Short mmCIF file of C-alpha atoms and ligand atoms in Angstrom, two decimals:
data_model
loop_
_atom_site.label_atom_id
_atom_site.label_comp_id
_atom_site.label_asym_id
_atom_site.label_seq_id
_atom_site.Cartn_x
_atom_site.Cartn_y
_atom_site.Cartn_z
CA UNK A 1 -28.25 -9.01 -19.52
CA UNK A 2 -26.95 -10.98 -16.57
CA UNK A 3 -24.99 -14.21 -16.84
CA UNK A 4 -25.99 -17.46 -15.25
CA UNK A 5 -23.35 -18.32 -12.64
CA UNK A 6 -22.44 -21.55 -10.89
CA UNK A 7 -21.51 -21.46 -7.22
CA UNK A 8 -17.70 -21.20 -6.98
CA UNK A 9 -17.21 -24.33 -4.85
CA UNK A 10 -19.45 -26.29 -7.19
CA UNK A 11 -17.36 -25.26 -10.23
CA UNK A 12 -14.43 -27.13 -8.72
CA UNK A 13 -16.36 -30.37 -8.32
CA UNK A 14 -16.62 -30.66 -12.12
CA UNK A 15 -13.96 -28.45 -13.70
CA UNK A 16 -10.26 -27.69 -13.53
CA UNK A 17 -9.27 -24.06 -14.24
CA UNK A 18 -6.22 -22.97 -16.20
CA UNK A 19 -5.20 -19.33 -15.96
CA UNK A 20 -2.62 -17.18 -17.71
CA UNK A 21 -1.64 -13.53 -17.53
CA UNK A 22 -0.32 -10.98 -20.00
CA UNK A 23 0.79 -7.93 -18.09
CA UNK A 24 1.64 -4.57 -19.61
CA UNK A 25 3.92 -2.27 -17.64
CA UNK A 26 4.62 1.33 -18.60
CA UNK A 27 8.26 2.00 -17.89
CA UNK A 28 9.16 5.10 -15.91
CA UNK A 29 11.63 6.49 -18.46
CA UNK A 30 11.80 10.26 -18.86
CA UNK A 31 11.31 10.12 -22.61
CA UNK A 32 9.26 7.94 -24.94
CA UNK A 33 10.39 4.69 -26.58
CA UNK A 34 11.38 6.03 -29.99
CA UNK A 35 11.51 9.82 -29.58
CA UNK A 36 12.47 12.46 -27.03
CA UNK A 37 8.93 13.43 -25.97
CA UNK A 38 8.20 13.66 -22.24
CA UNK A 39 6.26 10.89 -20.51
CA UNK A 40 4.94 12.95 -17.57
CA UNK A 41 1.44 11.84 -16.58
CA UNK A 42 -1.47 14.25 -16.58
CA UNK A 43 -0.26 16.87 -19.09
CA UNK A 44 -2.70 18.73 -21.36
CA UNK A 45 -3.81 16.37 -24.15
CA UNK A 46 -1.53 16.22 -27.20
CA UNK A 47 1.15 18.51 -25.76
CA UNK A 48 3.74 15.72 -25.52
CA UNK A 49 3.94 14.66 -29.14
CA UNK A 50 6.27 14.99 -32.11
CA UNK A 51 6.44 13.73 -35.72
CA UNK A 52 7.85 10.36 -34.56
CA UNK A 53 5.15 9.43 -32.04
CA UNK A 54 2.45 10.90 -34.29
CA UNK A 55 3.70 8.66 -37.09
CA UNK A 56 4.22 11.46 -39.61
CA UNK A 57 5.79 10.40 -42.92
CA UNK A 58 9.57 10.61 -43.05
CA UNK A 59 10.11 10.62 -39.28
CA UNK A 60 12.62 8.09 -37.98
CA UNK A 61 12.58 6.30 -34.60
CA UNK A 62 15.59 5.85 -32.29
CA UNK A 63 15.28 3.23 -29.52
CA UNK A 64 15.46 4.37 -25.89
CA UNK A 65 18.53 2.71 -24.31
CA UNK A 66 17.19 3.02 -20.76
CA UNK A 67 14.01 1.18 -21.77
CA UNK A 68 16.04 -1.65 -23.28
CA UNK A 69 18.17 -1.88 -20.15
CA UNK A 70 15.07 -1.86 -17.91
CA UNK A 71 13.52 -4.69 -19.94
CA UNK A 72 16.66 -6.79 -19.62
CA UNK A 73 16.72 -6.14 -15.87
CA UNK A 74 13.09 -7.27 -15.58
CA UNK A 75 14.00 -10.41 -17.55
CA UNK A 76 16.97 -11.10 -15.27
CA UNK A 77 14.85 -10.62 -12.13
CA UNK A 78 12.40 -13.18 -13.53
CA UNK A 79 15.18 -15.66 -14.28
CA UNK A 80 14.77 -15.32 -18.05
CA UNK A 81 17.21 -16.13 -20.80
CA UNK A 82 18.35 -12.86 -22.40
CA UNK A 83 18.52 -12.99 -26.18
CA UNK A 84 21.87 -12.23 -27.78
CA UNK A 85 19.99 -10.95 -30.81
CA UNK A 86 16.59 -9.29 -30.72
CA UNK A 87 14.57 -7.25 -33.13
CA UNK A 88 11.58 -4.96 -33.16
CA UNK A 89 8.72 -5.81 -35.48
CA UNK A 90 5.77 -3.97 -36.95
CA UNK A 91 2.42 -5.25 -35.75
CA UNK A 92 0.09 -3.95 -38.40
CA UNK A 93 -3.43 -2.94 -37.53
CA UNK A 94 -5.43 0.19 -38.03
CA UNK A 95 -6.89 1.85 -34.97
CA UNK A 96 -7.24 5.57 -34.23
CA UNK A 97 -4.97 5.50 -31.17
CA UNK A 98 -2.15 4.01 -33.29
CA UNK A 99 -1.30 6.91 -35.58
CA UNK A 100 1.34 4.96 -37.53
CA UNK A 101 -1.08 2.23 -38.55
CA UNK A 102 1.18 -0.28 -36.81
CA UNK A 103 2.56 -0.77 -33.33
CA UNK A 104 6.31 -1.20 -32.96
CA UNK A 105 6.57 -4.34 -30.86
CA UNK A 106 8.57 -7.55 -30.74
CA UNK A 107 7.40 -10.76 -32.34
CA UNK A 108 9.54 -13.85 -32.79
CA UNK A 109 12.72 -12.28 -31.42
CA UNK A 110 11.81 -10.96 -27.94
CA UNK A 111 14.47 -9.72 -25.52
CA UNK A 112 13.76 -12.23 -22.74
CA UNK A 113 12.32 -15.76 -22.70
CA UNK A 114 11.82 -18.78 -20.43
CA UNK A 115 11.76 -17.37 -16.90
CA UNK A 116 9.66 -18.06 -13.84
CA UNK A 117 8.22 -16.47 -10.74
CA UNK A 118 7.32 -18.35 -7.57
CA UNK A 119 4.30 -17.06 -5.67
CA UNK A 120 2.92 -18.13 -2.34
CA UNK A 121 -0.74 -18.58 -1.45
CA UNK A 122 -1.72 -19.85 2.00
CA UNK A 123 1.73 -21.27 2.63
CA UNK A 124 1.83 -23.13 -0.68
CA UNK A 125 4.26 -22.19 -3.46
CA UNK A 126 3.11 -22.05 -7.09
CA UNK A 127 5.65 -21.73 -9.87
CA UNK A 128 4.48 -19.43 -12.66
CA UNK A 129 6.47 -19.99 -15.86
CA UNK A 130 7.22 -16.85 -17.82
CA UNK A 131 7.07 -17.36 -21.57
CA UNK A 132 8.48 -14.04 -22.67
CA UNK A 133 9.21 -10.44 -21.74
CA UNK A 134 9.25 -8.03 -24.64
CA UNK A 135 9.37 -4.33 -25.31
CA UNK A 136 6.86 -2.31 -27.31
CA UNK A 137 5.19 1.09 -27.31
CA UNK A 138 1.95 2.17 -25.70
CA UNK A 139 -0.98 3.48 -27.72
CA UNK A 140 -2.76 6.80 -27.41
CA UNK A 141 -5.89 7.13 -25.34
CA UNK A 142 -9.43 7.35 -26.74
CA UNK A 143 -12.03 9.36 -24.91
CA UNK A 144 -15.57 8.52 -25.98
CA UNK A 145 -17.86 11.44 -25.24
CA UNK A 146 -21.64 11.50 -24.83
CA UNK A 147 -22.38 7.87 -23.99
CA UNK A 148 -23.44 6.52 -20.63
CA UNK A 149 -20.63 4.01 -20.23
CA UNK A 150 -17.57 5.82 -21.57
CA UNK A 151 -17.28 3.08 -24.19
CA UNK A 152 -17.49 3.78 -27.90
CA UNK A 153 -20.92 2.19 -28.13
CA UNK A 154 -23.50 4.94 -27.69
CA UNK A 155 -20.96 7.79 -27.74
CA UNK A 156 -21.59 10.97 -29.78
CA UNK A 157 -17.97 11.46 -30.73
CA UNK A 158 -14.45 10.45 -29.69
CA UNK A 159 -11.34 12.43 -28.79
CA UNK A 160 -7.80 11.08 -28.93
CA UNK A 161 -4.88 12.04 -26.70
CA UNK A 162 -1.52 10.99 -28.14
CA UNK A 163 0.53 11.89 -25.06
CA UNK A 164 0.63 8.20 -24.12
CA UNK A 165 1.43 7.04 -27.68
CA UNK A 166 5.00 5.79 -27.76
CA UNK A 167 5.59 5.43 -24.02
CA UNK A 168 7.75 2.31 -23.52
CA UNK A 169 5.64 -0.65 -22.60
CA UNK A 170 6.96 -3.99 -21.39
CA UNK A 171 4.75 -7.03 -21.88
CA UNK A 172 5.27 -9.97 -19.53
CA UNK A 173 3.52 -13.14 -20.68
CA UNK A 174 3.12 -16.24 -18.53
CA UNK A 175 2.71 -19.74 -19.82
CA UNK A 176 -0.65 -21.35 -18.94
CA UNK A 177 -0.86 -22.05 -15.20
CA UNK A 178 -2.69 -25.32 -14.50
CA UNK A 179 -3.11 -27.06 -11.16
CA UNK A 180 -4.09 -24.13 -8.96
CA UNK A 181 -7.66 -25.44 -8.58
CA UNK A 182 -9.70 -23.48 -6.05
CA UNK A 183 -6.74 -21.16 -5.51
CA UNK A 184 -6.61 -20.05 -9.17
CA UNK A 185 -8.10 -16.57 -8.47
CA UNK A 186 -5.67 -16.02 -5.59
CA UNK A 187 -2.68 -17.32 -7.54
CA UNK A 188 -3.49 -14.83 -10.31
CA UNK A 189 -3.62 -12.02 -7.77
CA UNK A 190 -0.48 -13.19 -5.95
CA UNK A 191 1.41 -13.30 -9.26
CA UNK A 192 0.53 -9.71 -10.19
CA UNK A 193 1.26 -8.58 -6.61
CA UNK A 194 4.71 -10.18 -6.63
CA UNK A 195 5.46 -8.92 -10.12
CA UNK A 196 4.55 -5.40 -9.00
CA UNK A 197 6.86 -5.72 -5.97
CA UNK A 198 9.71 -6.79 -8.25
CA UNK A 199 9.13 -3.86 -10.63
CA UNK A 200 9.14 -1.48 -7.65
CA UNK A 201 12.35 -3.00 -6.30
CA UNK A 202 13.96 -2.61 -9.74
CA UNK A 203 12.76 0.99 -9.92
CA UNK A 204 11.78 0.59 -13.58
CA UNK A 205 8.20 1.81 -13.24
CA UNK A 206 6.06 3.61 -10.71
CA UNK A 207 3.53 0.80 -11.24
CA UNK A 208 0.59 2.95 -10.24
CA UNK A 209 -2.21 0.64 -11.21
CA UNK A 210 -4.84 3.39 -10.88
CA UNK A 211 -2.93 5.40 -13.51
CA UNK A 212 -2.74 2.38 -15.78
CA UNK A 213 1.04 1.90 -15.35
CA UNK A 214 0.35 -1.80 -14.91
CA UNK A 215 -2.61 -3.61 -16.43
CA UNK A 216 -3.20 -7.30 -16.88
CA UNK A 217 -5.09 -9.32 -19.45
CA UNK A 218 -6.40 -12.28 -17.50
CA UNK A 219 -6.91 -15.55 -19.36
CA UNK A 220 -9.22 -18.16 -17.89
CA UNK A 221 -10.40 -21.53 -19.17
CA UNK A 222 -12.12 -24.56 -17.68
CA UNK A 223 -11.82 -28.20 -18.63
CA UNK A 224 -13.81 -31.12 -17.20
CA UNK A 225 -11.82 -32.79 -14.43
CA UNK A 226 -9.68 -35.56 -15.89
CA UNK A 227 -9.85 -34.16 -19.42
CA UNK A 228 -6.59 -34.29 -21.35
CA UNK A 229 -7.38 -31.14 -23.27
CA UNK A 230 -7.65 -27.63 -21.91
CA UNK A 231 -10.81 -25.67 -22.47
CA UNK A 232 -11.30 -22.57 -24.61
CA UNK A 233 -9.98 -19.49 -22.89
CA UNK A 234 -11.37 -16.00 -22.59
CA UNK A 235 -9.16 -12.96 -22.18
CA UNK A 236 -10.42 -10.31 -19.76
CA UNK A 237 -8.63 -7.14 -20.87
CA UNK A 238 -6.88 -4.36 -18.98
CA UNK A 239 -7.72 -5.34 -15.43
CA UNK A 240 -6.08 -2.63 -13.37
CA UNK A 241 -6.28 -3.52 -9.70
CA UNK A 242 -5.01 -6.51 -7.74
CA UNK A 243 -8.42 -7.21 -6.32
CA UNK A 244 -9.99 -7.08 -9.77
CA UNK A 245 -7.53 -9.68 -11.11
CA UNK A 246 -8.79 -12.13 -8.50
CA UNK A 247 -12.43 -11.22 -9.08
CA UNK A 248 -12.12 -11.52 -12.87
CA UNK A 249 -10.82 -15.11 -12.63
CA UNK A 250 -13.49 -16.03 -10.10
CA UNK A 251 -16.27 -14.58 -12.24
CA UNK A 252 -15.07 -16.22 -15.45
CA UNK A 253 -14.81 -19.60 -13.74
CA UNK A 254 -18.40 -19.33 -12.49
CA UNK A 255 -19.74 -18.04 -15.82
CA UNK A 256 -17.92 -20.56 -18.00
CA UNK A 257 -19.05 -23.44 -15.77
CA UNK A 258 -22.66 -22.40 -16.34
CA UNK A 259 -22.12 -22.27 -20.12
CA UNK A 260 -20.51 -25.73 -20.12
CA UNK A 261 -23.13 -27.20 -17.74
CA UNK A 262 -25.85 -26.10 -20.19
CA UNK A 263 -24.06 -27.97 -22.98
CA UNK A 264 -22.81 -24.73 -24.51
CA UNK A 265 -19.43 -23.75 -25.86
CA UNK A 266 -17.18 -21.06 -24.35
CA UNK A 267 -16.38 -18.54 -27.07
CA UNK A 268 -12.79 -17.52 -27.58
CA UNK A 269 -13.09 -13.78 -27.07
CA UNK A 270 -11.82 -10.78 -25.17
CA UNK A 271 -14.00 -9.59 -22.30
CA UNK A 272 -14.36 -6.35 -20.35
CA UNK A 273 -14.20 -6.30 -16.55
CA UNK A 274 -16.65 -4.13 -14.59
CA UNK A 275 -15.36 -2.86 -11.25
CA UNK A 276 -18.83 -2.02 -9.91
CA UNK A 277 -20.38 -5.46 -10.32
CA UNK A 278 -17.24 -7.63 -10.48
CA UNK A 279 -18.58 -9.12 -13.71
CA UNK A 280 -17.24 -9.43 -17.24
CA UNK A 281 -19.01 -8.74 -20.52
CA UNK A 282 -18.26 -9.81 -24.05
CA UNK A 283 -15.76 -7.87 -26.12
CA UNK A 284 -14.17 -8.81 -29.40
CA UNK A 285 -14.32 -12.33 -30.83
CA UNK A 286 -11.01 -14.09 -31.21
CA UNK A 287 -12.49 -17.15 -32.92
CA UNK A 288 -10.50 -16.27 -36.00
CA UNK A 289 -6.88 -15.33 -35.41
CA UNK A 290 -6.06 -11.82 -36.59
CA UNK A 291 -3.17 -11.69 -39.01
CA UNK A 292 -1.10 -8.71 -37.95
CA UNK A 293 1.34 -9.16 -40.84
CA UNK A 294 4.32 -8.85 -38.52
CA UNK A 295 7.59 -8.01 -40.21
CA UNK A 296 10.94 -6.81 -38.88
CA UNK A 297 11.06 -3.05 -38.31
CA UNK A 298 13.40 -1.72 -41.03
CA UNK A 299 13.97 1.67 -39.36
CA UNK A 300 15.55 0.28 -36.16
CA UNK A 301 18.81 -1.57 -35.73
CA UNK A 302 18.61 -4.99 -33.99
CA UNK A 303 19.50 -5.17 -30.30
CA UNK A 304 22.46 -7.42 -29.57
CA UNK A 305 23.20 -7.28 -25.82
CA UNK A 306 26.68 -8.68 -25.16
CA UNK A 307 27.43 -11.09 -22.31
CA UNK A 308 29.50 -8.55 -20.41
CA UNK A 309 26.67 -5.99 -20.32
CA UNK A 310 24.13 -8.61 -19.23
CA UNK A 311 26.40 -9.86 -16.44
CA UNK A 312 26.99 -6.30 -15.29
CA UNK A 313 23.25 -5.72 -15.10
CA UNK A 314 22.75 -9.04 -13.31
CA UNK A 315 25.38 -8.20 -10.71
CA UNK A 316 23.76 -4.82 -10.09
CA UNK A 317 20.25 -6.17 -9.48
CA UNK A 318 18.86 -5.06 -6.11
CA UNK A 319 17.81 -7.55 -3.46
CA UNK A 320 14.53 -8.97 -4.80
CA UNK A 321 11.35 -8.98 -2.69
CA UNK A 322 11.28 -12.72 -1.94
CA UNK A 323 14.90 -12.73 -0.75
CA UNK A 324 14.32 -9.54 1.19
CA UNK A 325 11.26 -11.00 2.93
CA UNK A 326 13.21 -14.14 3.87
CA UNK A 327 16.03 -12.02 5.32
CA UNK A 328 13.69 -9.71 7.26
CA UNK A 329 11.70 -12.68 8.57
CA UNK A 330 14.93 -13.95 10.05
CA UNK A 331 16.02 -10.56 11.40
CA UNK A 332 12.65 -9.72 12.90
CA UNK A 333 11.95 -13.22 14.16
CA UNK A 334 8.50 -13.46 12.58
CA UNK A 335 6.70 -16.51 11.25
CA UNK A 336 5.86 -16.90 7.54
CA UNK A 337 2.21 -16.22 8.41
CA UNK A 338 3.05 -12.97 10.19
CA UNK A 339 5.21 -11.98 7.24
CA UNK A 340 2.26 -12.69 4.93
CA UNK A 341 0.12 -10.33 7.04
CA UNK A 342 2.77 -7.63 6.73
CA UNK A 343 2.93 -8.13 2.96
CA UNK A 344 -0.85 -8.07 2.58
CA UNK A 345 -1.08 -4.93 4.70
CA UNK A 346 1.60 -3.25 2.55
CA UNK A 347 3.61 -2.79 5.76
CA UNK A 348 6.96 -4.47 5.04
CA UNK A 349 8.76 -1.29 3.96
CA UNK A 350 7.09 0.78 6.68
CA UNK A 351 8.09 -1.64 9.43
CA UNK A 352 11.59 -1.87 7.95
CA UNK A 353 11.98 1.92 7.95
CA UNK A 354 10.59 2.14 11.49
CA UNK A 355 13.12 -0.43 12.69
CA UNK A 356 15.86 1.47 10.85
CA UNK A 357 14.75 4.59 12.75
CA UNK A 358 15.37 2.85 16.06
CA UNK A 359 12.21 0.95 17.08
CA UNK A 360 12.32 -2.75 17.93
CA UNK A 361 10.83 -5.04 15.25
CA UNK A 362 8.13 -6.15 17.69
CA UNK A 363 7.08 -2.57 18.50
CA UNK A 364 7.18 -1.51 14.86
CA UNK A 365 4.98 -4.45 13.88
CA UNK A 366 2.60 -3.85 16.76
CA UNK A 367 1.99 -0.23 15.76
CA UNK A 368 1.71 -0.72 11.99
CA UNK A 369 -0.49 -3.82 12.13
CA UNK A 370 -2.51 -2.59 15.12
CA UNK A 371 -3.34 1.03 15.79
CA UNK A 372 -2.14 2.38 12.44
CA UNK A 373 -3.83 -0.36 10.39
CA UNK A 374 -7.07 0.40 12.23
CA UNK A 375 -6.77 4.11 11.44
CA UNK A 376 -5.95 3.47 7.79
CA UNK A 377 -8.93 1.18 7.58
CA UNK A 378 -11.25 3.75 9.22
CA UNK A 379 -10.03 6.42 6.81
CA UNK A 380 -10.25 4.08 3.83
CA UNK A 381 -6.63 4.68 2.80
CA UNK A 382 -3.50 2.57 2.43
CA UNK A 383 -1.09 2.43 5.39
CA UNK A 384 1.55 4.33 3.43
CA UNK A 385 -0.92 7.15 2.83
CA UNK A 386 -1.37 7.92 6.53
CA UNK A 387 0.12 11.29 7.52
CA UNK A 388 2.71 9.72 9.79
CA UNK A 389 6.26 8.70 8.87
CA UNK A 390 8.16 5.62 10.05
CA UNK A 391 10.55 7.98 11.86
CA UNK A 392 7.62 9.49 13.77
CA UNK A 393 6.34 6.03 14.70
CA UNK A 394 9.82 5.14 15.96
CA UNK A 395 9.84 8.35 18.02
CA UNK A 396 6.45 7.47 19.48
CA UNK A 397 7.69 4.00 20.41
CA UNK A 398 10.78 5.60 21.99
CA UNK A 399 8.63 7.87 24.16
CA UNK A 400 6.65 4.86 25.40
CA UNK A 401 9.81 2.85 26.07
CA UNK A 402 11.30 5.77 28.02
CA UNK A 403 8.13 5.95 30.14
CA UNK A 404 7.36 9.50 29.02
CA UNK A 405 3.98 8.34 27.79
CA UNK A 406 2.00 5.11 28.01
CA UNK A 407 0.19 3.34 25.17
CA UNK A 408 -3.02 5.24 25.74
CA UNK A 409 -1.27 8.63 25.72
CA UNK A 410 0.70 7.48 22.68
CA UNK A 411 -2.57 7.02 20.82
CA UNK A 412 -3.52 10.59 21.73
CA UNK A 413 -0.09 11.78 20.58
CA UNK A 414 -0.72 9.94 17.32
CA UNK A 415 -3.98 11.88 16.90
CA UNK A 416 -1.90 15.05 17.05
CA UNK A 417 0.70 13.79 14.59
CA UNK A 418 -2.00 12.75 12.12
CA UNK A 419 -3.66 16.15 12.55
CA UNK A 420 -0.41 17.80 11.45
CA UNK A 421 0.59 19.15 14.87
CA UNK A 422 4.21 18.05 14.46
CA UNK A 423 6.44 15.24 15.67
CA UNK A 424 5.36 13.06 18.62
CA UNK A 425 7.59 14.79 21.21
CA UNK A 426 6.22 18.18 20.16
CA UNK A 427 2.63 16.91 20.35
CA UNK A 428 3.25 15.40 23.81
CA UNK A 429 4.57 18.80 24.88
CA UNK A 430 1.83 20.93 23.33
CA UNK A 431 -1.05 18.67 24.38
CA UNK A 432 0.44 18.07 27.84
CA UNK A 433 0.38 14.31 27.41
CA UNK A 434 3.41 13.23 29.47
CA UNK A 435 2.82 10.66 32.18
CA UNK A 436 2.49 12.28 35.62
CA UNK A 437 5.33 11.72 38.03
CA UNK A 438 4.72 11.28 41.77
CA UNK A 439 3.55 14.86 41.97
CA UNK A 440 1.29 16.55 44.49
CA UNK A 441 -1.46 16.32 41.92
CA UNK A 442 -1.08 12.54 41.74
CA UNK A 443 -0.85 12.18 45.52
CA UNK A 444 -4.13 14.03 45.95
CA UNK A 445 -5.74 11.95 43.20
CA UNK A 446 -4.67 8.77 45.00
CA UNK A 447 -5.97 10.03 48.35
CA UNK A 448 -9.22 11.18 46.78
CA UNK A 449 -9.72 7.69 45.30
CA UNK A 450 -9.27 6.09 48.75
CA UNK A 451 -11.63 8.56 50.41
CA UNK A 452 -14.20 8.30 47.68
CA UNK A 453 -14.30 4.49 47.81
CA UNK A 454 -14.11 3.62 51.54
CA UNK A 455 -15.66 0.15 51.08
CA UNK A 456 -13.10 -0.83 48.41
CA UNK A 457 -10.25 0.57 50.52
CA UNK A 458 -11.50 -1.48 53.47
CA UNK A 459 -11.49 -4.68 51.38
CA UNK A 460 -7.89 -4.06 50.35
CA UNK A 461 -6.87 -3.36 53.90
CA UNK A 462 -8.65 -6.56 54.92
CA UNK A 463 -6.51 -8.60 52.52
CA UNK A 464 -8.54 -8.61 49.27
CA UNK A 465 -5.55 -7.23 47.37
CA UNK A 466 -7.04 -7.67 43.90
CA UNK A 467 -9.75 -5.12 44.75
CA UNK A 468 -7.04 -2.46 44.35
CA UNK A 469 -7.70 -2.50 40.59
CA UNK A 470 -10.90 -0.49 41.09
CA UNK A 471 -8.93 2.23 42.90
CA UNK A 472 -6.23 2.30 40.21
CA UNK A 473 -9.04 2.72 37.67
CA UNK A 474 -10.49 5.62 39.65
CA UNK A 475 -7.11 7.41 39.70
CA UNK A 476 -6.56 6.82 35.97
CA UNK A 477 -10.00 8.30 35.36
CA UNK A 478 -9.40 11.48 37.37
CA UNK A 479 -5.99 11.95 35.74
CA UNK A 480 -7.49 11.25 32.29
CA UNK A 481 -5.06 8.40 31.68
CA UNK A 482 -1.95 10.49 32.25
CA UNK A 483 -0.81 8.63 35.36
CA UNK A 484 1.38 5.57 35.16
CA UNK A 485 -0.74 2.64 36.34
CA UNK A 486 2.18 0.83 38.01
CA UNK A 487 3.14 3.95 39.95
CA UNK A 488 -0.46 4.48 41.03
CA UNK A 489 -0.72 0.87 42.21
CA UNK A 490 2.45 1.20 44.25
CA UNK A 491 1.27 4.45 45.83
CA UNK A 492 -2.06 2.85 46.78
CA UNK A 493 -0.31 -0.18 48.25
CA UNK A 494 1.94 2.05 50.36
CA UNK A 495 -1.14 3.71 51.83
CA UNK A 496 -3.36 0.67 52.29
CA UNK A 497 -1.18 -2.37 52.82
CA UNK A 498 2.23 -1.35 54.18
CA UNK A 499 0.72 0.87 56.87
ZN1 LIG B 1 7.38 12.06 -29.77
#
């Protein structure tokens, strides 16, 4: 069944979108939230479990102090108010991946509230208000076997892996974000991107989206332009790539506009996102609010962070990405637009490390956004995944600056580095890439070019100096690019003009 969709630009002539995001982040703690089990990804199913995270009767939880500290640090980085008193609560619902029959979460007493995050799209800043940041535990993982889609519908049976059950999970909830208009899909993406950068800077999670360390529920609603009330929202669950966040909002806007145009009503429901088609499909209805019968968790003591601890954590926060970008922009002398390119290419850290290894900011940028970006693109990988380190790029730049190689030879040296032949200097040595000096070999190449192109040589002698380019080209060709073009030009001039 395919949805009727309205053209994206047309949606905006009649409707105003409001978006909102609930993002779950698995913290990178060594042990789980309420027990000592390991959190290492990829272990044999059900080997990282104990009576606590399996919810066996009589087992007692103990809260992970590092997880609490990490949550407070996230709250501080997002400008939140940190609660002086916070409690865990039981969120009661039965589901096979929740062995206890309830999830230990936070309800009306979260750790952090009322923050914000500014994101930039096309030079415009959008303030995203953060409603709350709270701490809870992850669920186990269901594996539905035998069906075509991997979903429970149509499966023969299901397996459950409890290794993930009880891993600390931070939920970051925004307030509704109105006013983004046509940029709503990009603002959603920019928000998750910036949030991910902050989490990386804090070192609280590996935020590997492909491993599900960070997943967003994306809320979208439409209201007729000028309407005082917001429309009914849908919640697209567990979107786990930056690109998909943007696509999910775009798709929902187009789908909901078609429903409203036809006089229909948008149903309040969760929806699934499909990577292959970029579409969403209906999930669970949320027309009636589920009563989770929250009540304070009696087995855990309340968390009461004191002022002194909070201020200590605040003072120890690392430089945050936005401040870091502003500082680097200044240091490298780049425009906001160029900085945005670097951010989008995932090149800020790489350029920074290359500069730290001795390259000039301009050279570092040129290589990472030029040749290396092209290679990453050809190979279909991220820049950081290329088999070349910032130190090696700096070495390559150094060899060009010193005149040992030119740009063309540097690209050949890079081939060698990427093929695992060693550092640039070693590759230049082993592949014989160094620029030729004024050797006998070069002298004979220059003389051969003059002899082989008598008509061109005659033109140069006769005063048509620009014709010398053809002779330089001929020498570069016979030396397979290893000669220095300026040297070759000078040698030709000595023979044709000065004589
Ligand atoms: Zn356990």
